[in-house]
Each structure stands twice: as structure tokens, then as C-alpha cells.
mmCIF file of C-alpha atoms in Angstrom:
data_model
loop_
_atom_site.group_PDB
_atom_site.id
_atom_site.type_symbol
_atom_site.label_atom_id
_atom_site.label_comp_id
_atom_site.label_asym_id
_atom_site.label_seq_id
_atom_site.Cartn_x
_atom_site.Cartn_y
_atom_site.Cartn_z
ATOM 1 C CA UNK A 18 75.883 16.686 -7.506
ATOM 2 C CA UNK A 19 75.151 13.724 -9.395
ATOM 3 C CA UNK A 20 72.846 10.658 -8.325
ATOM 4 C CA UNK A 21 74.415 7.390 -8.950
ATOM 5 C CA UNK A 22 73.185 4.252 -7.985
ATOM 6 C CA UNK A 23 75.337 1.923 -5.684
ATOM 7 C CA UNK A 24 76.486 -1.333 -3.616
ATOM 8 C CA UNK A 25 74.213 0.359 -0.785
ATOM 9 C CA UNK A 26 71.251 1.017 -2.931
ATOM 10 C CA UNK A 27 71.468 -2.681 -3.947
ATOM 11 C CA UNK A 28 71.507 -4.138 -0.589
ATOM 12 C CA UNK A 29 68.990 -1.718 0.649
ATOM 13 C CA UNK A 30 66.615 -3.369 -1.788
ATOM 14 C CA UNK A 31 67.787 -6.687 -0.900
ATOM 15 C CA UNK A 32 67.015 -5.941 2.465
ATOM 16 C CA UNK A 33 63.647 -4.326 2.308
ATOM 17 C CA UNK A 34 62.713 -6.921 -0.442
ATOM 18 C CA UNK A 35 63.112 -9.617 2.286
ATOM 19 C CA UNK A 36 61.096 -8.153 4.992
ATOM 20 C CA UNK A 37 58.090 -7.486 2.146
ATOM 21 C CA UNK A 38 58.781 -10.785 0.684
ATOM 22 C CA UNK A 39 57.856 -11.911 4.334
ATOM 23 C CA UNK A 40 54.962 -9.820 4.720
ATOM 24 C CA UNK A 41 53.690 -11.183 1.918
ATOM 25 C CA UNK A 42 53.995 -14.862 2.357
ATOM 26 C CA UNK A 43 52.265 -14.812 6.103
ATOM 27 C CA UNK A 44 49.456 -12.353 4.950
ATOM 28 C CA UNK A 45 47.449 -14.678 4.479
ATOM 29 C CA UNK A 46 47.594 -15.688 8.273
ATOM 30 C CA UNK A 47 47.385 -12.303 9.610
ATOM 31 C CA UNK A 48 43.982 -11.211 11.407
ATOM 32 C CA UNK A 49 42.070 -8.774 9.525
ATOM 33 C CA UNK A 50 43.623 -5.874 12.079
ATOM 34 C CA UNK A 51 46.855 -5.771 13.064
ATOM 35 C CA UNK A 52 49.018 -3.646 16.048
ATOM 36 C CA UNK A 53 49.981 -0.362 14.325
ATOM 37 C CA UNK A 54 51.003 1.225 17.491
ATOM 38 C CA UNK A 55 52.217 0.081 21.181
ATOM 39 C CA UNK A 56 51.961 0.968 24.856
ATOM 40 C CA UNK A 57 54.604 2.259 27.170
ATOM 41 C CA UNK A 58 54.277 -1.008 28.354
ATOM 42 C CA UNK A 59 54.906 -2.692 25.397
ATOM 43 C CA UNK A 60 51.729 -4.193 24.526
ATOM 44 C CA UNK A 61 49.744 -3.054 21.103
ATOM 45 C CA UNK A 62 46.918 0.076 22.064
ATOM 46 C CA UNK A 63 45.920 0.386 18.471
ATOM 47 C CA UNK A 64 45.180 -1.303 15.116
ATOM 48 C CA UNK A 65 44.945 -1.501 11.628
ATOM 49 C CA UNK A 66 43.423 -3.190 8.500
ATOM 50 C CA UNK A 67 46.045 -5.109 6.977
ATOM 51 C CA UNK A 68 44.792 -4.231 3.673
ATOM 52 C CA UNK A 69 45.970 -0.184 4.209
ATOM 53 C CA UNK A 70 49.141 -1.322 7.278
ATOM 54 C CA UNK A 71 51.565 -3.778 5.150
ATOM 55 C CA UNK A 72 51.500 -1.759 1.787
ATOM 56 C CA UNK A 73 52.038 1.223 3.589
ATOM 57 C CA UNK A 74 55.124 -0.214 5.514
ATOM 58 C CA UNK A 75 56.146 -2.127 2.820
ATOM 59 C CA UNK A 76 56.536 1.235 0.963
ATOM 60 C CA UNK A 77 58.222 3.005 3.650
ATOM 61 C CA UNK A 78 60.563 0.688 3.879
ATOM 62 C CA UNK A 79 61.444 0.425 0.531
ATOM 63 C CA UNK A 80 61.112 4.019 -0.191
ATOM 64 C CA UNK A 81 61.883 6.107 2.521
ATOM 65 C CA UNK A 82 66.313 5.191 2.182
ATOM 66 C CA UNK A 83 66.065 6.477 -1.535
ATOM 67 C CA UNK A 84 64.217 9.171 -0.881
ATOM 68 C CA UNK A 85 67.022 10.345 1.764
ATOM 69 C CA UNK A 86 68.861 9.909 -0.853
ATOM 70 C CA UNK A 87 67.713 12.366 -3.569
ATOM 71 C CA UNK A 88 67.247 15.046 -0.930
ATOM 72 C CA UNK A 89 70.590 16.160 -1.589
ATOM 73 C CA UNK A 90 69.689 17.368 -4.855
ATOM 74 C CA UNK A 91 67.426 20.066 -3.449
ATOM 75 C CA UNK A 92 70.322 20.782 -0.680
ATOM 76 C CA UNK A 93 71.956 24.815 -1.647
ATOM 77 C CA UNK A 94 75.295 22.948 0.029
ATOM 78 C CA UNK A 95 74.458 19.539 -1.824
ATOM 79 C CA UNK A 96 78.512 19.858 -2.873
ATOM 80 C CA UNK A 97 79.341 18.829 0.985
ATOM 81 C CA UNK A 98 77.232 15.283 1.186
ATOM 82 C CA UNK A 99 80.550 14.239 -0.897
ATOM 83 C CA UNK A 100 82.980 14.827 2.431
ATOM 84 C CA UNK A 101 80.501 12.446 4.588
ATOM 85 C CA UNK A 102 79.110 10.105 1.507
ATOM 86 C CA UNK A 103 79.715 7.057 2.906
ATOM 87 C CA UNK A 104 78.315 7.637 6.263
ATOM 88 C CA UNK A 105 75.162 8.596 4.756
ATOM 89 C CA UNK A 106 74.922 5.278 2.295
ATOM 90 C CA UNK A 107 75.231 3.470 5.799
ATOM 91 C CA UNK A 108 72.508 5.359 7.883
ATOM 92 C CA UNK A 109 70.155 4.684 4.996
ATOM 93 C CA UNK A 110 71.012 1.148 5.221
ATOM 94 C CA UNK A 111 70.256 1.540 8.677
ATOM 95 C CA UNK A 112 66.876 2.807 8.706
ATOM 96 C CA UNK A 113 66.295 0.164 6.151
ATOM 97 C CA UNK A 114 67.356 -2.418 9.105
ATOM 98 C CA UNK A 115 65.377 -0.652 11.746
ATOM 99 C CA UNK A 116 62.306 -0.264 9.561
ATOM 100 C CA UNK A 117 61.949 -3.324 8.555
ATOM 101 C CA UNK A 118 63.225 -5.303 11.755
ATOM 102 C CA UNK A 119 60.347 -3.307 13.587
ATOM 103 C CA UNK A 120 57.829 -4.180 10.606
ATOM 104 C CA UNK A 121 59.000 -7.890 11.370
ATOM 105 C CA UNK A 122 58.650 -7.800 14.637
ATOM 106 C CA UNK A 123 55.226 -6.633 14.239
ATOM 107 C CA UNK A 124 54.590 -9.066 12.337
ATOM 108 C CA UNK A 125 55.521 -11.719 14.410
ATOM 109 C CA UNK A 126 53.043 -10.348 17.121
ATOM 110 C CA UNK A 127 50.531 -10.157 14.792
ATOM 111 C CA UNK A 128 50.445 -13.925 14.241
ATOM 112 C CA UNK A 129 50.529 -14.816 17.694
ATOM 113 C CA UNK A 130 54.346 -14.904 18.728
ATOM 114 C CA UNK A 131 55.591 -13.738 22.169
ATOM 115 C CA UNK A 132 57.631 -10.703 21.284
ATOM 116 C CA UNK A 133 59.092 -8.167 23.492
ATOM 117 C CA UNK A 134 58.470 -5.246 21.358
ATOM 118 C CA UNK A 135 60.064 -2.765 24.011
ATOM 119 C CA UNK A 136 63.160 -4.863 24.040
ATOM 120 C CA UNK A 137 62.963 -4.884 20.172
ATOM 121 C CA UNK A 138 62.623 -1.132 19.869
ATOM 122 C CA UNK A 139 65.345 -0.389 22.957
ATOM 123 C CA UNK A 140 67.521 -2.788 20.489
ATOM 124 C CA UNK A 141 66.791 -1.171 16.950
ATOM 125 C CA UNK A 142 67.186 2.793 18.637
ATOM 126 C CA UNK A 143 70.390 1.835 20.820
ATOM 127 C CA UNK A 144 72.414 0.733 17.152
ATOM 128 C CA UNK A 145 71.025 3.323 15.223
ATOM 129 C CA UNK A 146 72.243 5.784 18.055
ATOM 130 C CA UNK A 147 75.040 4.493 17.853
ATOM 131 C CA UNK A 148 75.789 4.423 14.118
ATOM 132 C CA UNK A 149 74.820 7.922 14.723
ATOM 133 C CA UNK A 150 77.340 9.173 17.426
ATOM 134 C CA UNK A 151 80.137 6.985 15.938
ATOM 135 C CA UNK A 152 79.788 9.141 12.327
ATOM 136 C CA UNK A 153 78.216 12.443 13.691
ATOM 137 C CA UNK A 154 81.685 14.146 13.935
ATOM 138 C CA UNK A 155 82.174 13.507 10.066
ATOM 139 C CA UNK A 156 79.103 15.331 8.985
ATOM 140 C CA UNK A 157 79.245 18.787 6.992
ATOM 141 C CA UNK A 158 76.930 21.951 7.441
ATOM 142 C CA UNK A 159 73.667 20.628 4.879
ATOM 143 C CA UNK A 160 70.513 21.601 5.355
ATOM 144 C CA UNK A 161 68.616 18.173 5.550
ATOM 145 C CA UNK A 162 70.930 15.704 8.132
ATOM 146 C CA UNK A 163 72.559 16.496 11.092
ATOM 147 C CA UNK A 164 71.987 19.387 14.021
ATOM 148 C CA UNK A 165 70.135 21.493 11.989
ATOM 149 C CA UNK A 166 69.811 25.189 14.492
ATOM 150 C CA UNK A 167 69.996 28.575 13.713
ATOM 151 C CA UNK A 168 73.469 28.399 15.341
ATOM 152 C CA UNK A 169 74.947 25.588 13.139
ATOM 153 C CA UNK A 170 73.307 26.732 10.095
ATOM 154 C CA UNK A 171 74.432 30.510 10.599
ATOM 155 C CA UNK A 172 78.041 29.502 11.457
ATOM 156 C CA UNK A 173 80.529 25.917 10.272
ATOM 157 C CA UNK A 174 82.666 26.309 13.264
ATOM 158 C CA UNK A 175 79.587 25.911 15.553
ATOM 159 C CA UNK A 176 78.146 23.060 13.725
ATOM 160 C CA UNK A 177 81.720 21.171 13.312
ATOM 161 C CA UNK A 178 81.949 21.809 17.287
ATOM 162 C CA UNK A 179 78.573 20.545 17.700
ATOM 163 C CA UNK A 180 78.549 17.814 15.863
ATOM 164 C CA UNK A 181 81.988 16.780 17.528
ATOM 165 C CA UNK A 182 80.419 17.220 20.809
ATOM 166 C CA UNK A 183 77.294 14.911 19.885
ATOM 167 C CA UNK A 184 79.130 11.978 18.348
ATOM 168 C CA UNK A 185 80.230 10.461 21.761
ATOM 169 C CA UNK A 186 76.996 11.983 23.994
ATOM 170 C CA UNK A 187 74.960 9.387 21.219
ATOM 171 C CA UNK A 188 77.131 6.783 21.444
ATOM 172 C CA UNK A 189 76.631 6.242 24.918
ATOM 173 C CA UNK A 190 73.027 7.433 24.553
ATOM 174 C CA UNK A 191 73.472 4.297 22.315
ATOM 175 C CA UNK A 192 74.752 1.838 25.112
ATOM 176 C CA UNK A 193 72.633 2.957 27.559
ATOM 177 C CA UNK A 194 69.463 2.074 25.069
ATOM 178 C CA UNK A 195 71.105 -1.182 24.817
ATOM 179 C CA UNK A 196 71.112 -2.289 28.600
ATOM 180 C CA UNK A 197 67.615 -0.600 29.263
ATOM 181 C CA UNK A 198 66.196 -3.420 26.523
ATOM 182 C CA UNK A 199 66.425 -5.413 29.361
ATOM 183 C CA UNK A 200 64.108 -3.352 31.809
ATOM 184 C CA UNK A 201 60.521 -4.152 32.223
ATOM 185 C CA UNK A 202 58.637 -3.063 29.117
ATOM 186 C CA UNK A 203 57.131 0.461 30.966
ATOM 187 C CA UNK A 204 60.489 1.101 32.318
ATOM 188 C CA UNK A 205 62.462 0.558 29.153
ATOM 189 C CA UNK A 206 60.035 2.969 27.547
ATOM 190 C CA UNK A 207 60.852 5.746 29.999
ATOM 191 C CA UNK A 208 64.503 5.046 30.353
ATOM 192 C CA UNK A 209 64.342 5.352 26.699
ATOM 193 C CA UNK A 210 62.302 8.608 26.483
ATOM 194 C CA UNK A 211 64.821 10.409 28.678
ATOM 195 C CA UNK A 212 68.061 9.214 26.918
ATOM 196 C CA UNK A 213 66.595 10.258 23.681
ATOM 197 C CA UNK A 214 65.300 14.072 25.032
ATOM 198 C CA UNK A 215 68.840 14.399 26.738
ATOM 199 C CA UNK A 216 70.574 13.461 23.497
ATOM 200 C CA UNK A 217 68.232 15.684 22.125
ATOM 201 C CA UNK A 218 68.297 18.656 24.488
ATOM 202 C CA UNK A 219 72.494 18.704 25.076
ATOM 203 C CA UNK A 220 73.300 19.715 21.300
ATOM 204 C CA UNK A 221 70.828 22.162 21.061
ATOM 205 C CA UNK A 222 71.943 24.003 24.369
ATOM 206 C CA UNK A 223 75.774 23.473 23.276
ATOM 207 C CA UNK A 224 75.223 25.080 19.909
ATOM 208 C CA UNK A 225 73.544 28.125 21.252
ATOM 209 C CA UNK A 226 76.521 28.333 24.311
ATOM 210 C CA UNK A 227 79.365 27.931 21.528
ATOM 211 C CA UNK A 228 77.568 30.408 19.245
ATOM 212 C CA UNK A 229 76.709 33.227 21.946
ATOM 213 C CA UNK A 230 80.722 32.592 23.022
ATOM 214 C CA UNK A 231 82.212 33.271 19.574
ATOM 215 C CA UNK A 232 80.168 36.231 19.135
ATOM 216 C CA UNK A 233 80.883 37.406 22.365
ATOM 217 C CA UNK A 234 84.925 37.078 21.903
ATOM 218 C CA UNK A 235 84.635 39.292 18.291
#
């Protein structure tokens, strides 16, 4: 499998480039510590030096797509990221959104804006859930991405049934995200905590139900 560089790795750059590009030009007016991580309630419960915080998200932002993207090479079923290529080029460019629309909104706080980071984060999670479901049925057995069990891993007919069986259950996982962005910060925090175990949870149990039936019917 070769490594080629692309229209997506371009605008992935783009992207992240604009969100560091930002960072940069209001770092000057950031406090010496800013939120690094937030409350069920929305509101920041810990902090970091700026110094260490933007670097390090500027890097994972820029980074974190391409490494996703060279995992493949260390893949023993690398051959099959060809079937579902496309799909992956947009969930990197995804992450790149969601990383860097979270570092933004961060950001934002940082200097003093009202931002409703538990809206934000309901927002971000909801799409990327959604990308998720809409593609999942499209993705082949790999070792890296995807519903990665014993069950699916041992057998392609229980991951292509899983992975069918997910695609919709995250889509509306998806949806739902999107109209709890609207509930009070602590209960848009637990709304989303039990959409994303249950989206979680559901594949895992399917996989191990479809797997026990097919051995059970040999």
C-alpha cells in the first residue's frame, strides 16, 4: 500500500494552519494559564501554561490526521483501506474540524468570550457521529479503525454485520447529540455520556450475539 499525498491532506493543512495561525495571533492576549479541561457543567476545572497548552494542540491538530494516515502501513490487511479510502480521507478531515473547532473555542474562553463549551462539544461529537454512522457500513475488517473485537477480528461476516448494524445506531446517536446541545450545560454532559456508552455498548453486545449464533448454526 502506497502513501500518496492528496486534495484531503492539503485542506487538512489548510484547516489546521488556520486555527494555529489564530492561536498565534491572540497569544499574546491570552492569560498566562488557560482552561485545558471542563466541568460537567461546562465551565473550565483545570488549567494550563500557555507556553506547554497551544504548541501541544497546535501539534495535535496538525499531526494527529496524518498520523491516521500512515497507520495503514503497519496494518497486516493494509490492502483493504483501498475499498473504504475515501471515507477515511474524510474522517481525518473531520477530526481536523473537531480538533481545532474545540481548540478555538477554547480559545475564545480563554480571552474572555461567553462560550457555551457544552453546546460546542454536543455540536462537534453529534457531526462526527454522524459522519461516522453514515460511512460505518463501508468499512473493511483492519486492525486500526472501526469495531475492533475478538468477534469482528476473528470473523468478516461478523464485522460486515456489525458494522452494518452500527452505521444507523450512530447516526441517530448523532441527532440526538445534536438536540441535547441545547440542554443545560450538566444535562447536555450526561445526555451525552449515555448516548456515547450506548453507541458504545450495542456493537460490542451485537458482535458477540452474531458471532456465538454463527458458531452455534455450524
Amino acid at each position: 500500500m502506497k502513501i500518496r499525498w492528496n486534495r484531503w491532506d492539503t485542506l487538512i493543512v489548510i484547516l489546521a494552519s488556520v486555527t494555529i495561525l489564530f492561536a498565534w495571533s491572540v497569544y499574546q492576549e491570552l492569560p498566562d494559564q488557560i482552561p485545558s479541561h471542563f466541568g460537567p457543567a461546562g465551565k473550565p476545572d483545570s488549567y494550563s501554561k500557555k507556553s506547554m497548552f497551544i504548541p501541544m494542540m497546535g501539534a495535535l491538530v496538525m499531526f494527529l490526521p496524518f498520523l491516521m494516515k500512515w497507520l495503514p502501513v503497519l496494518d497486516p490487511r493494509r490492502e483493504n483501506y483501498q475499498k473504504f479510502g475515501r471515507f477515511y480521507d474524510l474522517f481525518r478531515l473531520s477530526i481536523t474540524l473537531f480538533l481545532g473547532g474545540t481548540f478555538d473555542a477554547v480559545l475564545l474562553v480563554a480571552l474572555g468570550y461567553s462560550v457555551n463549551i457544552s453546546m460546542v462539544m454536543c455540536l462537534g461529537l453529534g457531526l462526527l457521529w454522524m459522519v461516522l454512522g453514515n460511512y460505518m457500513g463501508q468499512v473493511r475488517p483492519n486492525w486500526f479503525f472501526g469495531i475492533k473485537l475478538p468477534w469482528t477480528l476473528e470473523n468478516d461476516e461478523v464485522w460486515r454485520k456489525t458494522h452494518r448494524f452500527t452505521g444507523p445506531l450512530w447516526v441517530g446517536a448523532g441527532v440526538l447529540m445534536l438536540f441535547a446541545a441545547w440542554l443545560p450545560g450538566i444535562w447536555a454532559f450526561w445526555v451525552t455520556m449515555v448516548l456515547v456508552g450506548s453507541a458504545s455498548v450495542l456493537p460490542a453486545v451485537y458482535a458477540y450475539w452474531t458471532y456465538r449464533n454463527m458458531k452455534s448454526s455450524l
